[in-house]
CSV table of C-alpha atoms in Angstrom, one decimal:
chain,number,residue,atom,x,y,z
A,1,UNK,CA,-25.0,9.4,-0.6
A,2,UNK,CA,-24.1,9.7,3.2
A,3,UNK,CA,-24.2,6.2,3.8
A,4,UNK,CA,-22.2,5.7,0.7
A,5,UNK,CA,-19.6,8.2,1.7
A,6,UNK,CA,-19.7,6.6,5.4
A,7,UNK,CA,-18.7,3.1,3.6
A,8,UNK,CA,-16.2,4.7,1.8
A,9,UNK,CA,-14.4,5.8,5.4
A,10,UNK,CA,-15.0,2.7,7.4
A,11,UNK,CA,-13.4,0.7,3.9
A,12,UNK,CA,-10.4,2.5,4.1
A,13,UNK,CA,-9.8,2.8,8.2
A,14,UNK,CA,-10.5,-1.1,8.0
A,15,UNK,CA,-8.5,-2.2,5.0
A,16,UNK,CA,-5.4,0.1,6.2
A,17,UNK,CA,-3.7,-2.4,9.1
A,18,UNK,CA,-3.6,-5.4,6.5
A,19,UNK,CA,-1.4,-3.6,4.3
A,20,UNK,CA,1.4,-5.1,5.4
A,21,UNK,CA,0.4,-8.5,5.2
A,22,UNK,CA,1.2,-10.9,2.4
A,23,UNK,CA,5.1,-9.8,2.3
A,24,UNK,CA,4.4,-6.4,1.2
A,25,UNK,CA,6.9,-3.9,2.4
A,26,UNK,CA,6.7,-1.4,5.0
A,27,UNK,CA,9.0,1.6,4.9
A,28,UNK,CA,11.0,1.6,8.5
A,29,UNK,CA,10.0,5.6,8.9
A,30,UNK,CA,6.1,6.1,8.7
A,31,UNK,CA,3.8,8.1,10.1
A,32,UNK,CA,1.6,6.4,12.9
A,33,UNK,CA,-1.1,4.2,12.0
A,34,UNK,CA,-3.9,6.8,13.2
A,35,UNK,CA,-2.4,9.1,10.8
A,36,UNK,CA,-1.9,6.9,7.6
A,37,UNK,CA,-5.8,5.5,8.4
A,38,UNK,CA,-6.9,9.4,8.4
A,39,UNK,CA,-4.5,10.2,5.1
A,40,UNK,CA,-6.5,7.0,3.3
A,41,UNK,CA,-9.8,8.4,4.5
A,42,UNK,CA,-9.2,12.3,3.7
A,43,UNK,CA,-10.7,12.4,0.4
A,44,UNK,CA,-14.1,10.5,1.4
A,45,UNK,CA,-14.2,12.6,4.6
A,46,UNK,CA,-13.8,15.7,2.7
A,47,UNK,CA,-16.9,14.6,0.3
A,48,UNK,CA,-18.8,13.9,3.2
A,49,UNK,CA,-18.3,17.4,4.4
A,50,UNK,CA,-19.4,18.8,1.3
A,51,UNK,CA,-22.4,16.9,0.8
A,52,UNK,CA,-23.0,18.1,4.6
A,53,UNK,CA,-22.8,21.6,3.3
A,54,UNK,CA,-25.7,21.6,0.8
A,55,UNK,CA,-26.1,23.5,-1.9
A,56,UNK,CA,-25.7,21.2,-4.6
A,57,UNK,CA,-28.5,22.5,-7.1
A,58,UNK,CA,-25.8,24.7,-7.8
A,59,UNK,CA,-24.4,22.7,-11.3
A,60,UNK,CA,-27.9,23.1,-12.9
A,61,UNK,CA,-29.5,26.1,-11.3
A,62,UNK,CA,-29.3,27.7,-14.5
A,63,UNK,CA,-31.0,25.1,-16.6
A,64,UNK,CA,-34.1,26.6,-15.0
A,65,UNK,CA,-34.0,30.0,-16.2
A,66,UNK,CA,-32.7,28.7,-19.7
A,67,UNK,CA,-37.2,28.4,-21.0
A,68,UNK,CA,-39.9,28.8,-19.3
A,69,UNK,CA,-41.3,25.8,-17.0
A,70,UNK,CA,-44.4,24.7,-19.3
A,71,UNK,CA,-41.5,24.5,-22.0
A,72,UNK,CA,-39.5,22.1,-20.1
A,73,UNK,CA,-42.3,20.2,-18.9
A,74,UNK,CA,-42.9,19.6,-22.5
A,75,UNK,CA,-39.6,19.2,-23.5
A,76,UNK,CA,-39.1,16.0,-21.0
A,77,UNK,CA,-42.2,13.8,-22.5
A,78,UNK,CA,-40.0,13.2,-25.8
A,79,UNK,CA,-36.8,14.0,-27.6
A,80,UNK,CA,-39.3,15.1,-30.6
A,81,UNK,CA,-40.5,18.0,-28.2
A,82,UNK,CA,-37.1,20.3,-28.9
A,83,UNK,CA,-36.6,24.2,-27.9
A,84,UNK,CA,-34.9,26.3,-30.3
A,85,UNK,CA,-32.6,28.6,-28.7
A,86,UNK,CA,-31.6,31.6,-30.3
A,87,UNK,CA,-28.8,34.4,-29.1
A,88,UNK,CA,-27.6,37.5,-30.6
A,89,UNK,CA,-29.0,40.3,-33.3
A,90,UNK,CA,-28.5,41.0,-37.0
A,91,UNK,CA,-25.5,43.1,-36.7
A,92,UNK,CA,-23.5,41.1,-34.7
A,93,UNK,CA,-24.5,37.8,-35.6
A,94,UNK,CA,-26.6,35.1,-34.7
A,95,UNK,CA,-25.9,31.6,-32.6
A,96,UNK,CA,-28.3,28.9,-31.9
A,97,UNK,CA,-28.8,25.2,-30.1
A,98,UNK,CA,-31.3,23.0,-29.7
A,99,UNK,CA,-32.2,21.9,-25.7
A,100,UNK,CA,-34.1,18.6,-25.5
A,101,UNK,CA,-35.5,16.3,-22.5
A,102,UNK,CA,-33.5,18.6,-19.6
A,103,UNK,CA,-31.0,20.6,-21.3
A,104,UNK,CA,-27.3,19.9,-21.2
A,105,UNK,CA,-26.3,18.6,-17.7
A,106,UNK,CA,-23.2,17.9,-16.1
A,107,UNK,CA,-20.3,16.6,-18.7
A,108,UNK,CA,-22.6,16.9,-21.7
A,109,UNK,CA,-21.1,20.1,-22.3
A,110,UNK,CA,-17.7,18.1,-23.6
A,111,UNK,CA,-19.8,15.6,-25.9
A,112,UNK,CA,-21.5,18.7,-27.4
A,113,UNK,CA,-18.3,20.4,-27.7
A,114,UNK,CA,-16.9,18.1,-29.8
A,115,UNK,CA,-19.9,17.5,-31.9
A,116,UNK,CA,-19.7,19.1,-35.7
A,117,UNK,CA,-22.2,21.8,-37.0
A,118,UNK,CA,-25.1,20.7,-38.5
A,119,UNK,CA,-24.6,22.7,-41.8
A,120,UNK,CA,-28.1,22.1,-42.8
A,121,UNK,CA,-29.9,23.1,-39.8
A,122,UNK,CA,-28.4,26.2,-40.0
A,123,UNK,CA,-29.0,27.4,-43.2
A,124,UNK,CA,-32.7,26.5,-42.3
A,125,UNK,CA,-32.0,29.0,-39.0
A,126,UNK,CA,-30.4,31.2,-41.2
A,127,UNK,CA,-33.9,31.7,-43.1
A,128,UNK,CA,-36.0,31.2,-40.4
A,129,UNK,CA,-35.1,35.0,-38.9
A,130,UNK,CA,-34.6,36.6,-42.1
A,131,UNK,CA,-36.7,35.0,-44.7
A,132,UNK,CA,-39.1,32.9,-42.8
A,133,UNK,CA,-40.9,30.2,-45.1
A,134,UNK,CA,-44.1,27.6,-44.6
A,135,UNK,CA,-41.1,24.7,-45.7
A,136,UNK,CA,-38.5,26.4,-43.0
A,137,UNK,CA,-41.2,26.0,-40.3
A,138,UNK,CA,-42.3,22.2,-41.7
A,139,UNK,CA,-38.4,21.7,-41.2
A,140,UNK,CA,-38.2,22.6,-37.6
A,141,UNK,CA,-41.1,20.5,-36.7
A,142,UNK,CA,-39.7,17.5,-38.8
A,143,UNK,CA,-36.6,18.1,-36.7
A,144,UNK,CA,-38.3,17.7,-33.5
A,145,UNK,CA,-38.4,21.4,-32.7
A,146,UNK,CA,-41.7,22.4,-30.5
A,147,UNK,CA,-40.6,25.9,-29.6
A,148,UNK,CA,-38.6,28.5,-30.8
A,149,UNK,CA,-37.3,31.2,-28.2
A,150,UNK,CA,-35.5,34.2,-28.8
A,151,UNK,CA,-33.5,35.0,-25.7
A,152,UNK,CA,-33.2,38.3,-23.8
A,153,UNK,CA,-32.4,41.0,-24.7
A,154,UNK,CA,-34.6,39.7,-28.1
A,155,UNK,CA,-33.4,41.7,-31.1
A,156,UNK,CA,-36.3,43.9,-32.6
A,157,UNK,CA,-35.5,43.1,-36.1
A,158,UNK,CA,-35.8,39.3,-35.5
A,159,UNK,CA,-38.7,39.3,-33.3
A,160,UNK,CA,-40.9,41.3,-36.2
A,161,UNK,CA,-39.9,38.7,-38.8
A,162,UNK,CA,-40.9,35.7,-36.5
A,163,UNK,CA,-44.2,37.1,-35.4
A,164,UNK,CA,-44.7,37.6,-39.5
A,165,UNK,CA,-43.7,34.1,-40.2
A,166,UNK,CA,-46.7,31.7,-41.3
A,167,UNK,CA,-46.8,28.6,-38.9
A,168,UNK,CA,-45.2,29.8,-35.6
A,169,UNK,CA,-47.2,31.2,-33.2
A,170,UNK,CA,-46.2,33.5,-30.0
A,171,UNK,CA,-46.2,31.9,-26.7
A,172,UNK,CA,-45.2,33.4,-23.3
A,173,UNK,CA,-42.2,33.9,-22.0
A,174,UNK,CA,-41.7,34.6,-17.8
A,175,UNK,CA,-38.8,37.4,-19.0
A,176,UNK,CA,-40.4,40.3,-21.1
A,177,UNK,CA,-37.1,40.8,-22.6
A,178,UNK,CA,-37.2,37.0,-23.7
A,179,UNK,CA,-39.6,36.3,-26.8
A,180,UNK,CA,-41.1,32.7,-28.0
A,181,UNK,CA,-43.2,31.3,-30.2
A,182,UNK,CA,-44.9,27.5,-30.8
A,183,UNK,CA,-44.1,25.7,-34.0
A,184,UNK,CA,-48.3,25.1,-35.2
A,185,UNK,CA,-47.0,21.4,-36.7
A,186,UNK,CA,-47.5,17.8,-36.4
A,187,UNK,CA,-44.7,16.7,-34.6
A,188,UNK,CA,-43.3,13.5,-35.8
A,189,UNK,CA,-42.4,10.7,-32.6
A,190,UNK,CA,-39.0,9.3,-34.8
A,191,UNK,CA,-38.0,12.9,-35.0
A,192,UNK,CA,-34.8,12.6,-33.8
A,193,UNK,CA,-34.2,9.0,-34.4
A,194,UNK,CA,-31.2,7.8,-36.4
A,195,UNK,CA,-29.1,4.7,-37.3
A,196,UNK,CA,-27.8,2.5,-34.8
A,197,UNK,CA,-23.9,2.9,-34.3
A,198,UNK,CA,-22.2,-0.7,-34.7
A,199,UNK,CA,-19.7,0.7,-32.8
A,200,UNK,CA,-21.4,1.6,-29.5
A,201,UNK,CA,-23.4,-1.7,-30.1
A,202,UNK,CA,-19.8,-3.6,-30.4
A,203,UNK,CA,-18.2,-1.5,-27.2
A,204,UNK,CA,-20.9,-3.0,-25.3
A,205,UNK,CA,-20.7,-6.1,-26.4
A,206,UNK,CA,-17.1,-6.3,-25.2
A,207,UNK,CA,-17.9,-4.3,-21.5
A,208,UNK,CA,-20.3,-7.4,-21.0
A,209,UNK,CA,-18.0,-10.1,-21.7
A,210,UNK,CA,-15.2,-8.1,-19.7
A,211,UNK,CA,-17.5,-7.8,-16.6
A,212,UNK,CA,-18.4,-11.6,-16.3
A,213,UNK,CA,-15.0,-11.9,-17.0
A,214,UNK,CA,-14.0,-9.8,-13.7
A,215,UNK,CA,-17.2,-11.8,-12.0
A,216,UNK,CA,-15.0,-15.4,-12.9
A,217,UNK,CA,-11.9,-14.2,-11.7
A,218,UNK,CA,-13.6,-12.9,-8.4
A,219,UNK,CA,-15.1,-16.2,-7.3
A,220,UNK,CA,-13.0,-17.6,-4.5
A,221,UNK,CA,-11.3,-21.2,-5.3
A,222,UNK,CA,-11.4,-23.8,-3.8
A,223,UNK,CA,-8.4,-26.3,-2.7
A,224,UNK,CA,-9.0,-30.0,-3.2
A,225,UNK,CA,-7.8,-32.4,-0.6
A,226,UNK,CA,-5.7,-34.9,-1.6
């Protein structure tokens, strides 16, 4: 990244004196040419400064504390290998998601945002911690869904009717206030998998005939003597 950001500053302070060339126009007033080379080079130089700084673990430091390490160390082997994560008590209501492979990083969030509720799923949550069934447990592990955890502060109510439910039993959790359990089911590997999207499969068709088009239009010509 240094060397990257060092690039980025030697580009500029190099490319800055041929600005004028090729007719282009300079304005008559300008600032002197050490200053318009250090204008050009401010926003690599202040990247630089911050990577300097440290402290970057910040974006995903909570990730971390999200389930307990031998949860994510599962949960990275396969998307099939899902963490149910459930917020809230019975009185004032009950939200849940799903964290696969590392949990939602950086920008994710917006993609998630945007995608619609799974009506199904959570009717099945909705039994799960109040009516727990041997189907509703079958249906999380069908779904991909290895662990269930109940997030601090747990709520009593739903903690006793997951510890009663058949097919899910307690694991450990590094926060007492946090409670978890295993779904005791076969995990299938296609989980998760669904139907190709012609449409991604078409946008990419198009980003590789744009980028050898760019690759043609960047090879230098050459003049023929005549």
């Amino acid at each position: 990244m240094v060397v990257v950001l060092a690039a980025m500053v030697t580009a500029v302070v190099l490319a800055e004196p041929s600005c004028g060339a090729a007719g282009w126009r300079r304005p008559r007033r300008f600032a002197p040419a050490g200053g318009r080379q250090l204008a050009l080079a401010a926003v690599p130089i202040v990247g630089l400064g911050w990577f300097a700084q440290g402290g970057h673990d910040v974006l995903d430091r909570t990730l971390a504390t999200e389930v307990p390490a031998y949860m994510e160390q599962s949960s990275v082997l396969g998307p099939e290998h899902g963490v149910l994560l459930i917020d809230g008590t019975v009185e004032s209501g009950v939200t849940y998601v799903v964290r696969r492979d590392d949990g939602i990083t950086l920008g994710e969030d917006e993609v998630a945002a945007l995608t619609p509720e799974n009506d199904e799923l959570t009717r099945e949550v909705r039994t799960l911690i109040s009516r727990p069934t041997p189907a509703v447990v079958t249906g999380l592990a069908e779904r991909g869904i290895e662990y269930v955890v109940l997030r601090a502060p747990a709520d009593g109510q739903i903690s006793a009717t997951l510890d009663a439910a058949s097919g899910l039993d307690q694991a450990s959790a590094e926060d007492r206030r946090t409670r978890a359990w295993r779904v005791d089911r076969a995990l299938p590997p296609g989980a998760v998998a669904g139907p190709a999207s012609a449409l991604r499969t078409a946008l990419l068709v198009v980003q590789v005939l744009a980028l050898l088009v760019v690759c043609v239009l960047c090879v230098p010509s050459r003049r023929v003597a005549r």
